[in-house]
């Protein structure tokens, strides 16, 4: 997490922190009643849990309020960029050497000393947690990587057209999301996929949404590969019926319980056996749709 400052078109990376450093919010930040009913008060209690809801405007507004409560700063909005989108950006900028001395020391544990569009996803989503087991040092690594990539990006490194294409691709795939605290600005953003909204102008009335959130209490979700299918069924009535089929496959090593660090598997502390994965699944149907039933099959 970092504060981005823009002054007359010039961007600078200001203060950085981690979600855990913000601590626990008691009482929790005020939430939409329906969101709280579905996802519990945890949504407003921990910064790590603001994305339990797939609705980015909701999670962004909550995150902004948390930041302001802890730091006393009034911010203008929230931008989210996931590691896959970061890979698209690095494809345009080219490889980014990690020159920070602290990074090079941490990279000595087996992490790459240069980040590319090909290695940034496994590095940030998996390898860091497997090779650096102290959360405080993980935070140091993430903060330093953010500085290095931001420096490369703001220096104009790489191909401008490829960069715009990469950012556009990330936005289309909902990997780059934007929310503004300005009501007028947010009304405009809400018309586009990068709003991350689950309802409203950017979502077609017949659209389905299936969202996943790791419930293992660890970092095992990286190993889960999923497919989602929509199957139209004939009901013989005036109402249509659609079956949503989600297939999840755990690709972790067979000996993950012992070969992966406890920080990655969770060590069974949250009721999930080491090497196994628990996933929270949220499914949203079209306007006026009703859920008839849900079944789990092994």
PDB file of C-alpha atoms in Angstrom:
ATOM      1  CA  UNK A   1       0.000   0.000   0.000  1.00  0.00           C
ATOM      2  CA  UNK A   2       1.300   3.422  -0.904  1.00  0.00           C
ATOM      3  CA  UNK A   3       0.188   7.004  -1.171  1.00  0.00           C
ATOM      4  CA  UNK A   4       0.432   8.381  -4.705  1.00  0.00           C
ATOM      5  CA  UNK A   5       0.725  12.138  -5.101  1.00  0.00           C
ATOM      6  CA  UNK A   6       0.046  13.934  -8.389  1.00  0.00           C
ATOM      7  CA  UNK A   7       0.974  17.600  -8.792  1.00  0.00           C
ATOM      8  CA  UNK A   8       0.705  19.293 -12.193  1.00  0.00           C
ATOM      9  CA  UNK A   9       0.996  15.946 -13.931  1.00  0.00           C
ATOM     10  CA  UNK A  10       4.011  14.772 -11.929  1.00  0.00           C
ATOM     11  CA  UNK A  11       3.512  11.585  -9.917  1.00  0.00           C
ATOM     12  CA  UNK A  12       5.459  10.784  -6.780  1.00  0.00           C
ATOM     13  CA  UNK A  13       5.289   7.816  -4.445  1.00  0.00           C
ATOM     14  CA  UNK A  14       4.797   9.105  -0.929  1.00  0.00           C
ATOM     15  CA  UNK A  15       4.357   7.106   2.273  1.00  0.00           C
ATOM     16  CA  UNK A  16       4.124   3.313   2.154  1.00  0.00           C
ATOM     17  CA  UNK A  17       2.746   0.853   4.658  1.00  0.00           C
ATOM     18  CA  UNK A  18       1.142  -2.583   4.895  1.00  0.00           C
ATOM     19  CA  UNK A  19      -2.397  -3.666   5.682  1.00  0.00           C
ATOM     20  CA  UNK A  20      -1.287  -5.333   8.902  1.00  0.00           C
ATOM     21  CA  UNK A  21       0.478  -2.156  10.054  1.00  0.00           C
ATOM     22  CA  UNK A  22      -2.876  -0.347  10.159  1.00  0.00           C
ATOM     23  CA  UNK A  23      -4.004  -2.727  12.887  1.00  0.00           C
ATOM     24  CA  UNK A  24      -7.536  -3.539  13.994  1.00  0.00           C
ATOM     25  CA  UNK A  25     -10.404  -1.072  13.762  1.00  0.00           C
ATOM     26  CA  UNK A  26     -12.572  -1.195  16.862  1.00  0.00           C
ATOM     27  CA  UNK A  27     -15.317  -0.300  16.466  1.00  0.00           C
ATOM     28  CA  UNK A  28     -15.283  -1.375  12.810  1.00  0.00           C
ATOM     29  CA  UNK A  29     -15.646   1.170  10.040  1.00  0.00           C
ATOM     30  CA  UNK A  30     -19.329   1.703   9.206  1.00  0.00           C
ATOM     31  CA  UNK A  31     -20.515  -0.590   6.408  1.00  0.00           C
ATOM     32  CA  UNK A  32     -23.459  -0.946   4.084  1.00  0.00           C
ATOM     33  CA  UNK A  33     -25.927  -3.137   5.990  1.00  0.00           C
ATOM     34  CA  UNK A  34     -26.303  -5.672   3.164  1.00  0.00           C
ATOM     35  CA  UNK A  35     -22.531  -5.979   2.724  1.00  0.00           C
ATOM     36  CA  UNK A  36     -22.114  -6.525   6.451  1.00  0.00           C
ATOM     37  CA  UNK A  37     -24.850  -9.159   6.492  1.00  0.00           C
ATOM     38  CA  UNK A  38     -23.106 -11.131   3.747  1.00  0.00           C
ATOM     39  CA  UNK A  39     -19.453 -10.654   4.660  1.00  0.00           C
ATOM     40  CA  UNK A  40     -19.647  -9.839   8.401  1.00  0.00           C
ATOM     41  CA  UNK A  41     -18.147  -6.903  10.279  1.00  0.00           C
ATOM     42  CA  UNK A  42     -14.656  -8.163   9.380  1.00  0.00           C
ATOM     43  CA  UNK A  43     -15.065  -6.104   6.224  1.00  0.00           C
ATOM     44  CA  UNK A  44     -14.698  -2.963   8.330  1.00  0.00           C
ATOM     45  CA  UNK A  45     -12.361  -4.334  10.976  1.00  0.00           C
ATOM     46  CA  UNK A  46      -9.211  -5.291   9.067  1.00  0.00           C
ATOM     47  CA  UNK A  47      -7.664  -3.696   5.992  1.00  0.00           C
ATOM     48  CA  UNK A  48      -6.744  -7.219   4.836  1.00  0.00           C
ATOM     49  CA  UNK A  49     -10.460  -8.056   4.613  1.00  0.00           C
ATOM     50  CA  UNK A  50     -11.885  -5.053   2.754  1.00  0.00           C
ATOM     51  CA  UNK A  51     -11.839  -7.116  -0.446  1.00  0.00           C
ATOM     52  CA  UNK A  52     -14.077  -9.835   0.970  1.00  0.00           C
ATOM     53  CA  UNK A  53     -16.710  -8.062  -1.104  1.00  0.00           C
ATOM     54  CA  UNK A  54     -16.130  -8.214  -4.871  1.00  0.00           C
ATOM     55  CA  UNK A  55     -17.632  -4.732  -5.211  1.00  0.00           C
ATOM     56  CA  UNK A  56     -14.597  -2.465  -5.571  1.00  0.00           C
ATOM     57  CA  UNK A  57     -16.381   0.828  -4.801  1.00  0.00           C
ATOM     58  CA  UNK A  58     -17.394  -0.666  -1.447  1.00  0.00           C
ATOM     59  CA  UNK A  59     -13.954  -2.017  -0.585  1.00  0.00           C
ATOM     60  CA  UNK A  60     -12.211   1.138  -1.826  1.00  0.00           C
ATOM     61  CA  UNK A  61     -14.410   3.451   0.238  1.00  0.00           C
ATOM     62  CA  UNK A  62     -13.799   1.307   3.323  1.00  0.00           C
ATOM     63  CA  UNK A  63     -10.044   1.218   2.712  1.00  0.00           C
ATOM     64  CA  UNK A  64      -9.945   4.987   2.255  1.00  0.00           C
ATOM     65  CA  UNK A  65     -11.771   5.571   5.522  1.00  0.00           C
ATOM     66  CA  UNK A  66      -9.399   3.219   7.339  1.00  0.00           C
ATOM     67  CA  UNK A  67      -6.372   5.032   5.931  1.00  0.00           C
ATOM     68  CA  UNK A  68      -7.767   8.399   6.937  1.00  0.00           C
ATOM     69  CA  UNK A  69      -8.636   7.238  10.458  1.00  0.00           C
ATOM     70  CA  UNK A  70      -5.116   5.922  11.054  1.00  0.00           C
ATOM     71  CA  UNK A  71      -3.091   8.566   9.221  1.00  0.00           C
ATOM     72  CA  UNK A  72      -5.299  11.637   9.456  1.00  0.00           C
ATOM     73  CA  UNK A  73      -4.946  12.278   5.724  1.00  0.00           C
ATOM     74  CA  UNK A  74      -7.774  13.095   3.347  1.00  0.00           C
ATOM     75  CA  UNK A  75      -7.196  11.223   0.091  1.00  0.00           C
ATOM     76  CA  UNK A  76      -8.939  11.635  -3.259  1.00  0.00           C
ATOM     77  CA  UNK A  77      -9.448   8.024  -4.251  1.00  0.00           C
ATOM     78  CA  UNK A  78      -8.106   4.495  -4.519  1.00  0.00           C
ATOM     79  CA  UNK A  79      -6.266   2.675  -7.315  1.00  0.00           C
ATOM     80  CA  UNK A  80      -5.767  -1.088  -7.306  1.00  0.00           C
ATOM     81  CA  UNK A  81      -3.310  -2.907  -9.588  1.00  0.00           C
ATOM     82  CA  UNK A  82      -2.943  -6.675  -9.321  1.00  0.00           C
ATOM     83  CA  UNK A  83       0.266  -8.619 -10.125  1.00  0.00           C
ATOM     84  CA  UNK A  84      -1.041  -9.850 -13.489  1.00  0.00           C
ATOM     85  CA  UNK A  85      -1.642  -6.259 -14.617  1.00  0.00           C
ATOM     86  CA  UNK A  86       1.791  -5.418 -13.258  1.00  0.00           C
ATOM     87  CA  UNK A  87       3.116  -8.101 -15.586  1.00  0.00           C
ATOM     88  CA  UNK A  88       1.465  -6.353 -18.543  1.00  0.00           C
ATOM     89  CA  UNK A  89       3.164  -3.119 -17.488  1.00  0.00           C
ATOM     90  CA  UNK A  90       6.560  -4.808 -17.155  1.00  0.00           C
ATOM     91  CA  UNK A  91       6.125  -6.292 -20.626  1.00  0.00           C
ATOM     92  CA  UNK A  92       6.093  -2.682 -21.835  1.00  0.00           C
ATOM     93  CA  UNK A  93       8.815  -1.214 -19.617  1.00  0.00           C
ATOM     94  CA  UNK A  94      11.124  -4.182 -19.980  1.00  0.00           C
ATOM     95  CA  UNK A  95      12.950  -5.913 -17.106  1.00  0.00           C
ATOM     96  CA  UNK A  96      13.365  -3.904 -13.908  1.00  0.00           C
ATOM     97  CA  UNK A  97      16.560  -4.670 -11.951  1.00  0.00           C
ATOM     98  CA  UNK A  98      16.129  -4.619  -8.187  1.00  0.00           C
ATOM     99  CA  UNK A  99      18.886  -2.236  -7.135  1.00  0.00           C
ATOM    100  CA  UNK A 100      17.766  -1.494  -3.574  1.00  0.00           C
ATOM    101  CA  UNK A 101      20.384  -3.078  -1.242  1.00  0.00           C
ATOM    102  CA  UNK A 102      17.642  -4.382   1.051  1.00  0.00           C
ATOM    103  CA  UNK A 103      15.978  -6.084  -1.910  1.00  0.00           C
ATOM    104  CA  UNK A 104      19.184  -7.693  -3.056  1.00  0.00           C
ATOM    105  CA  UNK A 105      19.758  -9.120   0.405  1.00  0.00           C
ATOM    106  CA  UNK A 106      16.233 -10.546   0.494  1.00  0.00           C
ATOM    107  CA  UNK A 107      16.583 -11.804  -3.077  1.00  0.00           C
ATOM    108  CA  UNK A 108      19.504 -13.865  -1.840  1.00  0.00           C
ATOM    109  CA  UNK A 109      16.941 -16.286  -0.444  1.00  0.00           C
ATOM    110  CA  UNK A 110      16.193 -17.419  -3.994  1.00  0.00           C
ATOM    111  CA  UNK A 111      14.044 -14.606  -5.363  1.00  0.00           C
ATOM    112  CA  UNK A 112      14.849 -12.995  -8.730  1.00  0.00           C
ATOM    113  CA  UNK A 113      17.079  -9.914  -8.784  1.00  0.00           C
ATOM    114  CA  UNK A 114      15.263  -8.630 -11.876  1.00  0.00           C
ATOM    115  CA  UNK A 115      11.499  -8.532 -12.296  1.00  0.00           C
ATOM    116  CA  UNK A 116       9.936  -9.162 -15.698  1.00  0.00           C
ATOM    117  CA  UNK A 117       6.479  -9.645 -17.124  1.00  0.00           C
ATOM    118  CA  UNK A 118       7.118 -13.391 -16.928  1.00  0.00           C
ATOM    119  CA  UNK A 119       8.285 -13.771 -13.322  1.00  0.00           C
ATOM    120  CA  UNK A 120       6.462 -11.000 -11.452  1.00  0.00           C
ATOM    121  CA  UNK A 121       3.240 -12.979 -10.865  1.00  0.00           C
ATOM    122  CA  UNK A 122       4.758 -16.106  -9.263  1.00  0.00           C
ATOM    123  CA  UNK A 123       7.245 -13.929  -7.388  1.00  0.00           C
ATOM    124  CA  UNK A 124       4.677 -11.632  -5.768  1.00  0.00           C
ATOM    125  CA  UNK A 125       1.833 -14.120  -5.322  1.00  0.00           C
ATOM    126  CA  UNK A 126       3.772 -17.154  -4.163  1.00  0.00           C
ATOM    127  CA  UNK A 127       7.559 -17.156  -4.003  1.00  0.00           C
ATOM    128  CA  UNK A 128       7.880 -14.230  -1.594  1.00  0.00           C
ATOM    129  CA  UNK A 129       5.741 -16.037   0.982  1.00  0.00           C
ATOM    130  CA  UNK A 130       7.558 -19.334   0.502  1.00  0.00           C
ATOM    131  CA  UNK A 131      11.079 -17.913   0.679  1.00  0.00           C
ATOM    132  CA  UNK A 132      10.658 -15.005   3.128  1.00  0.00           C
ATOM    133  CA  UNK A 133       8.710 -16.312   6.074  1.00  0.00           C
ATOM    134  CA  UNK A 134       8.764 -13.228   8.303  1.00  0.00           C
ATOM    135  CA  UNK A 135       5.794 -10.972   7.437  1.00  0.00           C
ATOM    136  CA  UNK A 136       7.765  -7.829   8.309  1.00  0.00           C
ATOM    137  CA  UNK A 137      10.458  -8.730   5.758  1.00  0.00           C
ATOM    138  CA  UNK A 138       7.790  -9.582   3.191  1.00  0.00           C
ATOM    139  CA  UNK A 139       6.440  -6.064   3.646  1.00  0.00           C
ATOM    140  CA  UNK A 140       9.945  -4.642   3.137  1.00  0.00           C
ATOM    141  CA  UNK A 141      10.253  -6.612  -0.091  1.00  0.00           C
ATOM    142  CA  UNK A 142       6.859  -5.519  -1.434  1.00  0.00           C
ATOM    143  CA  UNK A 143       7.472  -1.858  -0.572  1.00  0.00           C
ATOM    144  CA  UNK A 144      10.891  -1.871  -2.229  1.00  0.00           C
ATOM    145  CA  UNK A 145       9.558  -3.597  -5.349  1.00  0.00           C
ATOM    146  CA  UNK A 146       6.821  -0.967  -5.615  1.00  0.00           C
ATOM    147  CA  UNK A 147       9.450   1.784  -5.467  1.00  0.00           C
ATOM    148  CA  UNK A 148      11.633   0.153  -8.121  1.00  0.00           C
ATOM    149  CA  UNK A 149       8.782  -0.449 -10.574  1.00  0.00           C
ATOM    150  CA  UNK A 150       7.305   3.002  -9.977  1.00  0.00           C
ATOM    151  CA  UNK A 151      10.714   4.580 -10.629  1.00  0.00           C
ATOM    152  CA  UNK A 152      11.031   2.687 -13.914  1.00  0.00           C
ATOM    153  CA  UNK A 153       7.498   3.618 -14.933  1.00  0.00           C
ATOM    154  CA  UNK A 154       7.754   7.312 -14.043  1.00  0.00           C
ATOM    155  CA  UNK A 155      11.123   7.643 -15.779  1.00  0.00           C
ATOM    156  CA  UNK A 156       9.477   6.873 -19.110  1.00  0.00           C
ATOM    157  CA  UNK A 157      11.252   3.566 -19.567  1.00  0.00           C
ATOM    158  CA  UNK A 158       9.881   1.290 -22.264  1.00  0.00           C
ATOM    159  CA  UNK A 159       7.457   1.576 -25.158  1.00  0.00           C
ATOM    160  CA  UNK A 160       4.637   4.105 -24.651  1.00  0.00           C
ATOM    161  CA  UNK A 161       2.180   2.367 -26.975  1.00  0.00           C
ATOM    162  CA  UNK A 162       2.817  -1.023 -25.389  1.00  0.00           C
ATOM    163  CA  UNK A 163       2.380   0.542 -21.958  1.00  0.00           C
ATOM    164  CA  UNK A 164      -0.994   2.041 -22.857  1.00  0.00           C
ATOM    165  CA  UNK A 165      -2.075  -1.279 -24.357  1.00  0.00           C
ATOM    166  CA  UNK A 166      -0.998  -3.104 -21.205  1.00  0.00           C
ATOM    167  CA  UNK A 167      -2.846  -0.696 -18.934  1.00  0.00           C
ATOM    168  CA  UNK A 168      -5.919  -0.925 -21.174  1.00  0.00           C
ATOM    169  CA  UNK A 169      -5.813  -4.714 -21.069  1.00  0.00           C
ATOM    170  CA  UNK A 170      -5.505  -4.676 -17.295  1.00  0.00           C
ATOM    171  CA  UNK A 171      -8.479  -2.322 -17.012  1.00  0.00           C
ATOM    172  CA  UNK A 172     -10.621  -4.433 -19.366  1.00  0.00           C
ATOM    173  CA  UNK A 173      -9.870  -7.516 -17.270  1.00  0.00           C
ATOM    174  CA  UNK A 174     -10.742  -5.672 -14.037  1.00  0.00           C
ATOM    175  CA  UNK A 175      -7.150  -5.978 -12.861  1.00  0.00           C
ATOM    176  CA  UNK A 176      -6.678  -2.218 -12.681  1.00  0.00           C
ATOM    177  CA  UNK A 177      -9.476  -0.596 -10.714  1.00  0.00           C
ATOM    178  CA  UNK A 178     -10.226   3.007  -9.839  1.00  0.00           C
ATOM    179  CA  UNK A 179     -12.536   4.677  -7.339  1.00  0.00           C
ATOM    180  CA  UNK A 180     -12.903   8.382  -6.638  1.00  0.00           C
ATOM    181  CA  UNK A 181     -14.091  10.035  -3.442  1.00  0.00           C
ATOM    182  CA  UNK A 182     -15.598  12.743  -5.651  1.00  0.00           C
ATOM    183  CA  UNK A 183     -19.231  11.912  -6.382  1.00  0.00           C
ATOM    184  CA  UNK A 184     -19.131  13.583  -9.801  1.00  0.00           C
ATOM    185  CA  UNK A 185     -15.939  11.778 -10.829  1.00  0.00           C
ATOM    186  CA  UNK A 186     -17.216   8.445  -9.554  1.00  0.00           C
ATOM    187  CA  UNK A 187     -20.378   8.788 -11.639  1.00  0.00           C
ATOM    188  CA  UNK A 188     -18.173   8.861 -14.746  1.00  0.00           C
ATOM    189  CA  UNK A 189     -15.897   6.020 -13.602  1.00  0.00           C
ATOM    190  CA  UNK A 190     -18.942   3.853 -12.822  1.00  0.00           C
ATOM    191  CA  UNK A 191     -19.669   3.575 -16.552  1.00  0.00           C
ATOM    192  CA  UNK A 192     -16.513   1.546 -17.186  1.00  0.00           C
ATOM    193  CA  UNK A 193     -15.171  -1.898 -16.182  1.00  0.00           C
ATOM    194  CA  UNK A 194     -12.298  -0.311 -14.260  1.00  0.00           C
ATOM    195  CA  UNK A 195     -14.861   0.835 -11.681  1.00  0.00           C
ATOM    196  CA  UNK A 196     -14.928  -2.749 -10.406  1.00  0.00           C
ATOM    197  CA  UNK A 197     -18.651  -2.444  -9.692  1.00  0.00           C
ATOM    198  CA  UNK A 198     -20.824  -5.540  -9.438  1.00  0.00           C
ATOM    199  CA  UNK A 199     -23.940  -3.554 -10.377  1.00  0.00           C
ATOM    200  CA  UNK A 200     -24.768  -0.380 -12.222  1.00  0.00           C
ATOM    201  CA  UNK A 201     -23.943   1.150 -15.583  1.00  0.00           C
ATOM    202  CA  UNK A 202     -20.797  -0.935 -16.206  1.00  0.00           C
ATOM    203  CA  UNK A 203     -22.639  -4.243 -15.712  1.00  0.00           C
ATOM    204  CA  UNK A 204     -25.087  -5.588 -18.297  1.00  0.00           C
ATOM    205  CA  UNK A 205     -28.497  -6.699 -16.918  1.00  0.00           C
ATOM    206  CA  UNK A 206     -27.903 -10.326 -17.964  1.00  0.00           C
ATOM    207  CA  UNK A 207     -24.404 -10.575 -16.528  1.00  0.00           C
ATOM    208  CA  UNK A 208     -23.305 -13.247 -14.071  1.00  0.00           C
ATOM    209  CA  UNK A 209     -20.424 -12.863 -11.660  1.00  0.00           C
ATOM    210  CA  UNK A 210     -18.530 -15.511  -9.694  1.00  0.00           C
ATOM    211  CA  UNK A 211     -15.915 -14.278  -7.244  1.00  0.00           C
ATOM    212  CA  UNK A 212     -13.371 -16.171  -5.166  1.00  0.00           C
ATOM    213  CA  UNK A 213     -11.617 -15.270  -1.949  1.00  0.00           C
ATOM    214  CA  UNK A 214      -9.135 -17.443  -0.083  1.00  0.00           C
ATOM    215  CA  UNK A 215     -10.592 -18.793   3.145  1.00  0.00           C
ATOM    216  CA  UNK A 216      -7.557 -20.829   4.178  1.00  0.00           C
ATOM    217  CA  UNK A 217      -6.045 -18.013   6.211  1.00  0.00           C
ATOM    218  CA  UNK A 218      -2.800 -18.473   4.299  1.00  0.00           C
ATOM    219  CA  UNK A 219      -1.343 -18.227   0.781  1.00  0.00           C
ATOM    220  CA  UNK A 220      -2.571 -21.422  -0.863  1.00  0.00           C
ATOM    221  CA  UNK A 221      -5.001 -19.850  -3.311  1.00  0.00           C
ATOM    222  CA  UNK A 222      -2.145 -19.350  -5.793  1.00  0.00           C
ATOM    223  CA  UNK A 223      -2.231 -23.093  -6.453  1.00  0.00           C
ATOM    224  CA  UNK A 224      -5.942 -23.237  -7.302  1.00  0.00           C
ATOM    225  CA  UNK A 225      -6.923 -23.313 -10.974  1.00  0.00           C
ATOM    226  CA  UNK A 226     -10.570 -22.631 -11.747  1.00  0.00           C
ATOM    227  CA  UNK A 227     -13.039 -22.689 -14.593  1.00  0.00           C
ATOM    228  CA  UNK A 228     -16.554 -21.253 -14.632  1.00  0.00           C
ATOM    229  CA  UNK A 229     -19.248 -22.430 -17.059  1.00  0.00           C
ATOM    230  CA  UNK A 230     -22.778 -21.224 -17.720  1.00  0.00           C
ATOM    231  CA  UNK A 231     -25.207 -23.893 -18.902  1.00  0.00           C
ATOM    232  CA  UNK A 232     -28.601 -22.771 -20.211  1.00  0.00           C
ATOM    233  CA  UNK A 233     -31.319 -25.253 -19.269  1.00  0.00           C
ATOM    234  CA  UNK A 234     -34.782 -25.693 -20.754  1.00  0.00           C
ATOM    235  CA  UNK A 235     -37.457 -25.482 -18.078  1.00  0.00           C
ATOM    236  CA  UNK A 236     -40.612 -25.666 -20.186  1.00  0.00           C
ATOM    237  CA  UNK A 237     -41.850 -22.501 -18.522  1.00  0.00           C
ATOM    238  CA  UNK A 238     -41.643 -18.807 -19.228  1.00  0.00           C
ATOM    239  CA  UNK A 239     -38.683 -18.504 -16.882  1.00  0.00           C
ATOM    240  CA  UNK A 240     -35.145 -19.269 -17.973  1.00  0.00           C
ATOM    241  CA  UNK A 241     -32.815 -21.333 -15.843  1.00  0.00           C
ATOM    242  CA  UNK A 242     -29.042 -21.241 -15.875  1.00  0.00           C
ATOM    243  CA  UNK A 243     -26.630 -23.531 -14.097  1.00  0.00           C
ATOM    244  CA  UNK A 244     -23.287 -22.065 -13.040  1.00  0.00           C
ATOM    245  CA  UNK A 245     -20.618 -24.769 -12.836  1.00  0.00           C
ATOM    246  CA  UNK A 246     -17.393 -23.941 -11.010  1.00  0.00           C
ATOM    247  CA  UNK A 247     -14.484 -26.380 -11.169  1.00  0.00           C
ATOM    248  CA  UNK A 248     -11.553 -25.900  -8.805  1.00  0.00           C
ATOM    249  CA  UNK A 249      -8.338 -27.926  -8.939  1.00  0.00           C
ATOM    250  CA  UNK A 250      -5.635 -27.846  -6.291  1.00  0.00           C
ATOM    251  CA  UNK A 251      -2.296 -27.936  -8.146  1.00  0.00           C
ATOM    252  CA  UNK A 252      -0.124 -27.664  -5.040  1.00  0.00           C
ATOM    253  CA  UNK A 253       2.559 -30.346  -4.626  1.00  0.00           C
ATOM    254  CA  UNK A 254       1.246 -33.636  -3.269  1.00  0.00           C
ATOM    255  CA  UNK A 255       3.485 -33.146  -0.245  1.00  0.00           C
ATOM    256  CA  UNK A 256       2.475 -29.496   0.215  1.00  0.00           C
ATOM    257  CA  UNK A 257       1.657 -30.101   3.876  1.00  0.00           C
ATOM    258  CA  UNK A 258       5.347 -30.665   4.586  1.00  0.00           C
ATOM    259  CA  UNK A 259       7.204 -29.169   1.611  1.00  0.00           C
ATOM    260  CA  UNK A 260       5.612 -25.712   1.814  1.00  0.00           C
ATOM    261  CA  UNK A 261       6.238 -23.352   4.740  1.00  0.00           C
ATOM    262  CA  UNK A 262       3.615 -23.057   7.440  1.00  0.00           C
ATOM    263  CA  UNK A 263       3.046 -19.420   6.468  1.00  0.00           C
ATOM    264  CA  UNK A 264       1.894 -20.634   3.031  1.00  0.00           C
ATOM    265  CA  UNK A 265      -0.231 -23.603   4.150  1.00  0.00           C
ATOM    266  CA  UNK A 266      -1.668 -21.971   7.254  1.00  0.00           C
ATOM    267  CA  UNK A 267      -0.440 -24.851   9.382  1.00  0.00           C
ATOM    268  CA  UNK A 268      -3.991 -25.922  10.142  1.00  0.00           C
ATOM    269  CA  UNK A 269      -4.522 -22.977  12.480  1.00  0.00           C
ATOM    270  CA  UNK A 270      -7.761 -21.912  10.786  1.00  0.00           C
ATOM    271  CA  UNK A 271      -9.384 -25.326  10.551  1.00  0.00           C
ATOM    272  CA  UNK A 272      -7.987 -26.214   7.122  1.00  0.00           C
ATOM    273  CA  UNK A 273      -5.562 -29.165   6.966  1.00  0.00           C
ATOM    274  CA  UNK A 274      -2.104 -28.127   5.676  1.00  0.00           C
ATOM    275  CA  UNK A 275      -1.936 -28.552   1.906  1.00  0.00           C
ATOM    276  CA  UNK A 276      -5.701 -28.178   1.480  1.00  0.00           C
ATOM    277  CA  UNK A 277      -7.503 -25.007   0.428  1.00  0.00           C
ATOM    278  CA  UNK A 278     -10.746 -23.406   1.521  1.00  0.00           C
ATOM    279  CA  UNK A 279     -12.350 -20.912  -0.853  1.00  0.00           C
ATOM    280  CA  UNK A 280     -15.131 -18.425  -0.221  1.00  0.00           C
ATOM    281  CA  UNK A 281     -17.317 -18.261  -3.333  1.00  0.00           C
ATOM    282  CA  UNK A 282     -19.735 -15.423  -4.075  1.00  0.00           C
ATOM    283  CA  UNK A 283     -22.075 -15.711  -7.058  1.00  0.00           C
ATOM    284  CA  UNK A 284     -24.151 -12.858  -8.441  1.00  0.00           C
ATOM    285  CA  UNK A 285     -26.896 -13.369 -11.002  1.00  0.00           C
ATOM    286  CA  UNK A 286     -28.659 -11.022 -13.413  1.00  0.00           C
ATOM    287  CA  UNK A 287     -31.202  -8.489 -12.240  1.00  0.00           C
ATOM    288  CA  UNK A 288     -34.274 -10.166 -10.662  1.00  0.00           C
ATOM    289  CA  UNK A 289     -32.570 -13.585 -10.639  1.00  0.00           C
ATOM    290  CA  UNK A 290     -33.162 -16.019  -7.783  1.00  0.00           C
ATOM    291  CA  UNK A 291     -30.844 -18.746  -6.512  1.00  0.00           C
ATOM    292  CA  UNK A 292     -32.674 -22.078  -6.334  1.00  0.00           C
ATOM    293  CA  UNK A 293     -29.931 -24.249  -4.871  1.00  0.00           C
ATOM    294  CA  UNK A 294     -26.200 -24.794  -4.594  1.00  0.00           C
ATOM    295  CA  UNK A 295     -24.390 -28.126  -4.530  1.00  0.00           C
ATOM    296  CA  UNK A 296     -20.812 -29.154  -3.875  1.00  0.00           C
ATOM    297  CA  UNK A 297     -19.414 -32.278  -5.513  1.00  0.00           C
ATOM    298  CA  UNK A 298     -15.985 -33.818  -5.040  1.00  0.00           C
TER     299      UNK A 298
END
